PDB file of C-alpha atoms in Angstrom:
ATOM      1  CA  UNK A   1     -14.577  66.010  13.579  1.00  0.00           C
ATOM      2  CA  UNK A   2     -15.215  62.606  15.017  1.00  0.00           C
ATOM      3  CA  UNK A   3     -18.688  61.090  15.198  1.00  0.00           C
ATOM      4  CA  UNK A   4     -18.625  58.132  17.435  1.00  0.00           C
ATOM      5  CA  UNK A   5     -21.107  56.719  19.967  1.00  0.00           C
ATOM      6  CA  UNK A   6     -19.394  54.538  22.479  1.00  0.00           C
ATOM      7  CA  UNK A   7     -20.932  52.319  25.219  1.00  0.00           C
ATOM      8  CA  UNK A   8     -18.501  51.360  28.235  1.00  0.00           C
ATOM      9  CA  UNK A   9     -19.846  48.367  30.174  1.00  0.00           C
ATOM     10  CA  UNK A  10     -18.264  46.662  33.181  1.00  0.00           C
ATOM     11  CA  UNK A  11     -18.550  45.957  36.955  1.00  0.00           C
ATOM     12  CA  UNK A  12     -18.406  48.402  39.879  1.00  0.00           C
ATOM     13  CA  UNK A  13     -14.775  48.822  40.894  1.00  0.00           C
ATOM     14  CA  UNK A  14     -13.361  48.156  37.299  1.00  0.00           C
ATOM     15  CA  UNK A  15     -12.783  51.844  36.454  1.00  0.00           C
ATOM     16  CA  UNK A  16     -15.558  52.169  33.887  1.00  0.00           C
ATOM     17  CA  UNK A  17     -16.461  55.514  35.078  1.00  0.00           C
ATOM     18  CA  UNK A  18     -12.679  56.662  34.991  1.00  0.00           C
ATOM     19  CA  UNK A  19     -12.182  55.334  31.605  1.00  0.00           C
ATOM     20  CA  UNK A  20     -15.340  57.233  30.167  1.00  0.00           C
ATOM     21  CA  UNK A  21     -13.937  60.333  31.888  1.00  0.00           C
ATOM     22  CA  UNK A  22     -10.602  59.627  30.228  1.00  0.00           C
ATOM     23  CA  UNK A  23     -12.181  59.244  26.701  1.00  0.00           C
ATOM     24  CA  UNK A  24     -14.183  62.414  27.346  1.00  0.00           C
ATOM     25  CA  UNK A  25     -11.030  64.456  28.476  1.00  0.00           C
ATOM     26  CA  UNK A  26      -9.456  63.202  25.310  1.00  0.00           C
ATOM     27  CA  UNK A  27     -12.405  64.454  23.254  1.00  0.00           C
ATOM     28  CA  UNK A  28     -11.851  67.886  24.921  1.00  0.00           C
ATOM     29  CA  UNK A  29      -8.217  68.043  24.375  1.00  0.00           C
ATOM     30  CA  UNK A  30      -8.751  67.094  20.795  1.00  0.00           C
ATOM     31  CA  UNK A  31     -11.378  69.767  20.249  1.00  0.00           C
ATOM     32  CA  UNK A  32     -14.346  67.447  19.764  1.00  0.00           C
ATOM     33  CA  UNK A  33     -17.940  67.933  21.170  1.00  0.00           C
ATOM     34  CA  UNK A  34     -19.183  65.216  23.377  1.00  0.00           C
ATOM     35  CA  UNK A  35     -21.722  64.312  25.849  1.00  0.00           C
ATOM     36  CA  UNK A  36     -21.806  61.452  28.694  1.00  0.00           C
ATOM     37  CA  UNK A  37     -24.150  59.487  30.621  1.00  0.00           C
ATOM     38  CA  UNK A  38     -23.334  57.042  33.502  1.00  0.00           C
ATOM     39  CA  UNK A  39     -25.425  54.342  34.966  1.00  0.00           C
ATOM     40  CA  UNK A  40     -24.630  52.595  38.105  1.00  0.00           C
ATOM     41  CA  UNK A  41     -26.821  49.242  38.609  1.00  0.00           C
ATOM     42  CA  UNK A  42     -26.213  48.242  42.190  1.00  0.00           C
ATOM     43  CA  UNK A  43     -24.535  50.784  44.338  1.00  0.00           C
ATOM     44  CA  UNK A  44     -21.618  48.477  45.462  1.00  0.00           C
ATOM     45  CA  UNK A  45     -18.513  46.965  44.159  1.00  0.00           C
ATOM     46  CA  UNK A  46     -19.343  44.377  41.511  1.00  0.00           C
ATOM     47  CA  UNK A  47     -22.604  45.757  40.310  1.00  0.00           C
ATOM     48  CA  UNK A  48     -23.181  46.600  36.596  1.00  0.00           C
ATOM     49  CA  UNK A  49     -21.949  49.786  35.572  1.00  0.00           C
ATOM     50  CA  UNK A  50     -22.288  51.593  32.148  1.00  0.00           C
ATOM     51  CA  UNK A  51     -21.318  54.869  30.780  1.00  0.00           C
ATOM     52  CA  UNK A  52     -22.289  56.399  27.423  1.00  0.00           C
ATOM     53  CA  UNK A  53     -19.965  58.704  25.613  1.00  0.00           C
ATOM     54  CA  UNK A  54     -21.145  60.347  22.349  1.00  0.00           C
ATOM     55  CA  UNK A  55     -18.491  62.121  20.493  1.00  0.00           C
ATOM     56  CA  UNK A  56     -19.902  64.784  17.964  1.00  0.00           C
ATOM     57  CA  UNK A  57     -22.773  67.114  17.722  1.00  0.00           C
ATOM     58  CA  UNK A  58     -25.381  65.358  19.898  1.00  0.00           C
ATOM     59  CA  UNK A  59     -27.992  66.796  22.160  1.00  0.00           C
ATOM     60  CA  UNK A  60     -28.892  63.555  24.222  1.00  0.00           C
ATOM     61  CA  UNK A  61     -26.251  61.410  25.962  1.00  0.00           C
ATOM     62  CA  UNK A  62     -28.464  58.342  25.851  1.00  0.00           C
ATOM     63  CA  UNK A  63     -27.647  55.436  23.241  1.00  0.00           C
ATOM     64  CA  UNK A  64     -30.657  53.474  22.364  1.00  0.00           C
ATOM     65  CA  UNK A  65     -31.004  49.930  21.070  1.00  0.00           C
ATOM     66  CA  UNK A  66     -28.884  49.295  18.058  1.00  0.00           C
ATOM     67  CA  UNK A  67     -27.085  52.831  17.933  1.00  0.00           C
ATOM     68  CA  UNK A  68     -23.633  52.241  19.686  1.00  0.00           C
ATOM     69  CA  UNK A  69     -20.610  52.319  17.168  1.00  0.00           C
ATOM     70  CA  UNK A  70     -18.480  50.776  19.831  1.00  0.00           C
ATOM     71  CA  UNK A  71     -19.265  48.622  22.926  1.00  0.00           C
ATOM     72  CA  UNK A  72     -16.195  48.677  25.240  1.00  0.00           C
ATOM     73  CA  UNK A  73     -16.303  45.944  27.691  1.00  0.00           C
ATOM     74  CA  UNK A  74     -14.218  45.577  30.823  1.00  0.00           C
ATOM     75  CA  UNK A  75     -16.172  42.325  32.144  1.00  0.00           C
ATOM     76  CA  UNK A  76     -17.312  39.821  29.580  1.00  0.00           C
ATOM     77  CA  UNK A  77     -20.530  39.088  31.036  1.00  0.00           C
ATOM     78  CA  UNK A  78     -21.590  42.738  30.491  1.00  0.00           C
ATOM     79  CA  UNK A  79     -21.218  41.932  26.804  1.00  0.00           C
ATOM     80  CA  UNK A  80     -24.258  39.789  26.860  1.00  0.00           C
ATOM     81  CA  UNK A  81     -26.243  42.250  28.995  1.00  0.00           C
ATOM     82  CA  UNK A  82     -25.332  45.218  26.434  1.00  0.00           C
ATOM     83  CA  UNK A  83     -24.872  43.833  23.055  1.00  0.00           C
ATOM     84  CA  UNK A  84     -28.349  44.880  22.077  1.00  0.00           C
ATOM     85  CA  UNK A  85     -27.382  48.412  22.038  1.00  0.00           C
ATOM     86  CA  UNK A  86     -24.638  47.750  19.412  1.00  0.00           C
ATOM     87  CA  UNK A  87     -25.469  48.653  15.914  1.00  0.00           C
ATOM     88  CA  UNK A  88     -25.576  45.970  13.284  1.00  0.00           C
ATOM     89  CA  UNK A  89     -22.016  47.044  11.901  1.00  0.00           C
ATOM     90  CA  UNK A  90     -20.653  48.361  15.309  1.00  0.00           C
ATOM     91  CA  UNK A  91     -17.904  46.600  16.996  1.00  0.00           C
ATOM     92  CA  UNK A  92     -17.522  45.137  20.586  1.00  0.00           C
ATOM     93  CA  UNK A  93     -13.948  45.401  22.148  1.00  0.00           C
ATOM     94  CA  UNK A  94     -13.662  43.222  25.189  1.00  0.00           C
ATOM     95  CA  UNK A  95     -11.216  42.806  28.172  1.00  0.00           C
ATOM     96  CA  UNK A  96     -11.266  38.867  28.017  1.00  0.00           C
ATOM     97  CA  UNK A  97      -9.117  36.754  25.914  1.00  0.00           C
ATOM     98  CA  UNK A  98     -11.859  34.139  26.333  1.00  0.00           C
ATOM     99  CA  UNK A  99     -14.264  36.282  24.526  1.00  0.00           C
ATOM    100  CA  UNK A 100     -12.341  35.248  21.327  1.00  0.00           C
ATOM    101  CA  UNK A 101     -14.653  32.283  21.067  1.00  0.00           C
ATOM    102  CA  UNK A 102     -17.399  34.747  20.295  1.00  0.00           C
ATOM    103  CA  UNK A 103     -15.622  37.681  18.476  1.00  0.00           C
ATOM    104  CA  UNK A 104     -12.564  38.055  16.373  1.00  0.00           C
ATOM    105  CA  UNK A 105      -9.383  37.593  18.436  1.00  0.00           C
ATOM    106  CA  UNK A 106      -8.224  41.010  17.286  1.00  0.00           C
ATOM    107  CA  UNK A 107     -11.132  42.546  19.326  1.00  0.00           C
ATOM    108  CA  UNK A 108     -10.373  41.020  22.589  1.00  0.00           C
ATOM    109  CA  UNK A 109      -7.468  42.029  25.043  1.00  0.00           C
ATOM    110  CA  UNK A 110      -6.134  40.473  28.229  1.00  0.00           C
ATOM    111  CA  UNK A 111      -6.093  43.709  29.979  1.00  0.00           C
ATOM    112  CA  UNK A 112      -6.639  42.409  33.554  1.00  0.00           C
ATOM    113  CA  UNK A 113      -4.055  39.630  33.170  1.00  0.00           C
ATOM    114  CA  UNK A 114      -1.496  42.178  31.791  1.00  0.00           C
ATOM    115  CA  UNK A 115      -2.171  44.556  34.766  1.00  0.00           C
ATOM    116  CA  UNK A 116      -1.818  41.972  37.368  1.00  0.00           C
ATOM    117  CA  UNK A 117       1.335  40.300  35.868  1.00  0.00           C
ATOM    118  CA  UNK A 118       2.845  43.761  35.813  1.00  0.00           C
ATOM    119  CA  UNK A 119       1.908  44.631  39.504  1.00  0.00           C
ATOM    120  CA  UNK A 120      -0.852  47.055  38.583  1.00  0.00           C
ATOM    121  CA  UNK A 121      -3.984  45.127  39.403  1.00  0.00           C
ATOM    122  CA  UNK A 122      -6.119  48.263  39.680  1.00  0.00           C
ATOM    123  CA  UNK A 123      -5.079  49.788  36.146  1.00  0.00           C
ATOM    124  CA  UNK A 124      -6.714  47.066  33.857  1.00  0.00           C
ATOM    125  CA  UNK A 125      -8.826  49.998  32.540  1.00  0.00           C
ATOM    126  CA  UNK A 126      -5.825  51.782  31.529  1.00  0.00           C
ATOM    127  CA  UNK A 127      -4.253  48.836  30.105  1.00  0.00           C
ATOM    128  CA  UNK A 128      -7.424  48.239  28.095  1.00  0.00           C
ATOM    129  CA  UNK A 129      -7.361  52.026  27.113  1.00  0.00           C
ATOM    130  CA  UNK A 130      -3.783  51.724  25.756  1.00  0.00           C
ATOM    131  CA  UNK A 131      -4.790  48.481  23.713  1.00  0.00           C
ATOM    132  CA  UNK A 132      -7.876  50.510  22.387  1.00  0.00           C
ATOM    133  CA  UNK A 133      -5.545  53.215  21.242  1.00  0.00           C
ATOM    134  CA  UNK A 134      -4.003  50.607  18.975  1.00  0.00           C
ATOM    135  CA  UNK A 135      -7.359  49.358  17.542  1.00  0.00           C
ATOM    136  CA  UNK A 136      -8.544  50.802  14.218  1.00  0.00           C
ATOM    137  CA  UNK A 137     -12.153  51.217  15.465  1.00  0.00           C
ATOM    138  CA  UNK A 138     -11.118  53.562  18.413  1.00  0.00           C
ATOM    139  CA  UNK A 139     -11.256  57.196  17.739  1.00  0.00           C
ATOM    140  CA  UNK A 140      -8.150  58.330  19.859  1.00  0.00           C
ATOM    141  CA  UNK A 141      -4.593  57.460  19.623  1.00  0.00           C
ATOM    142  CA  UNK A 142      -1.911  56.550  22.111  1.00  0.00           C
ATOM    143  CA  UNK A 143      -0.409  60.054  22.069  1.00  0.00           C
ATOM    144  CA  UNK A 144      -3.482  61.719  22.973  1.00  0.00           C
ATOM    145  CA  UNK A 145      -4.368  59.320  25.736  1.00  0.00           C
ATOM    146  CA  UNK A 146      -0.916  59.931  27.339  1.00  0.00           C
ATOM    147  CA  UNK A 147      -1.552  63.599  27.038  1.00  0.00           C
ATOM    148  CA  UNK A 148      -4.904  63.107  28.729  1.00  0.00           C
ATOM    149  CA  UNK A 149      -3.387  61.245  31.423  1.00  0.00           C
ATOM    150  CA  UNK A 150      -0.780  64.005  32.112  1.00  0.00           C
ATOM    151  CA  UNK A 151      -3.703  66.595  32.216  1.00  0.00           C
ATOM    152  CA  UNK A 152      -5.391  64.952  35.065  1.00  0.00           C
ATOM    153  CA  UNK A 153      -2.862  66.330  37.516  1.00  0.00           C
ATOM    154  CA  UNK A 154      -2.456  63.246  39.500  1.00  0.00           C
ATOM    155  CA  UNK A 155       0.462  62.702  42.007  1.00  0.00           C
ATOM    156  CA  UNK A 156       3.638  61.841  40.237  1.00  0.00           C
ATOM    157  CA  UNK A 157       3.752  58.221  41.378  1.00  0.00           C
ATOM    158  CA  UNK A 158       0.089  57.573  40.147  1.00  0.00           C
ATOM    159  CA  UNK A 159       0.705  59.578  36.909  1.00  0.00           C
ATOM    160  CA  UNK A 160       3.728  57.233  36.153  1.00  0.00           C
ATOM    161  CA  UNK A 161       1.731  54.142  36.965  1.00  0.00           C
ATOM    162  CA  UNK A 162      -1.105  55.152  34.811  1.00  0.00           C
ATOM    163  CA  UNK A 163       1.179  56.041  31.856  1.00  0.00           C
ATOM    164  CA  UNK A 164       3.018  52.572  32.359  1.00  0.00           C
ATOM    165  CA  UNK A 165      -0.454  50.782  32.265  1.00  0.00           C
ATOM    166  CA  UNK A 166      -1.287  52.719  28.915  1.00  0.00           C
ATOM    167  CA  UNK A 167       1.938  51.620  27.443  1.00  0.00           C
ATOM    168  CA  UNK A 168       1.548  47.944  28.456  1.00  0.00           C
ATOM    169  CA  UNK A 169      -1.713  48.149  26.630  1.00  0.00           C
ATOM    170  CA  UNK A 170      -0.371  49.776  23.601  1.00  0.00           C
ATOM    171  CA  UNK A 171       2.335  47.218  23.357  1.00  0.00           C
ATOM    172  CA  UNK A 172      -0.074  44.279  23.595  1.00  0.00           C
ATOM    173  CA  UNK A 173      -2.489  45.997  21.009  1.00  0.00           C
ATOM    174  CA  UNK A 174       0.406  46.702  18.534  1.00  0.00           C
ATOM    175  CA  UNK A 175       0.982  42.959  18.340  1.00  0.00           C
ATOM    176  CA  UNK A 176      -2.684  42.094  17.513  1.00  0.00           C
ATOM    177  CA  UNK A 177      -3.493  44.977  15.477  1.00  0.00           C
ATOM    178  CA  UNK A 178      -3.313  44.567  11.566  1.00  0.00           C
ATOM    179  CA  UNK A 179      -0.734  46.978   9.664  1.00  0.00           C
ATOM    180  CA  UNK A 180      -2.289  50.339   8.580  1.00  0.00           C
ATOM    181  CA  UNK A 181      -2.916  51.850  11.900  1.00  0.00           C
TER     182      UNK A 181
END
């Protein structure tokens, strides 16, 4: 059984909540116990949004200071706001190539740029998810995330776009992930 505490952080409109639901649904399909919590800073597009997903046997969804195994960041400034929740040996994975100045390059993804370049500007969160699936610290693989997207019963054109976004992220992650995953 997987035991992982994930904190997702971004800005309103980036798909943080959808990404946390995708991860939760993947846990469900994988037979893992999970619990989630969402926090919306400002009730408008652009406000700070966090979501906490605990995979494993937990009673409370809240992640306290120094407890998160993974900090998944869709907007780089949110890393600074939320890094205190990351445990000492935890990892931050960030949607920003510029974050490579602070973190190892393998922990940074250009999901927004990839999504825009490929005509999917609203799917940066799914590009990020595909990239995460190739990262050794992330608990679920690409195949399970694709199965999860298919289980969401989206209209066929939306499902196809979502799967394309996942694949774009996977391909970018495969280029930066060390062998062994």
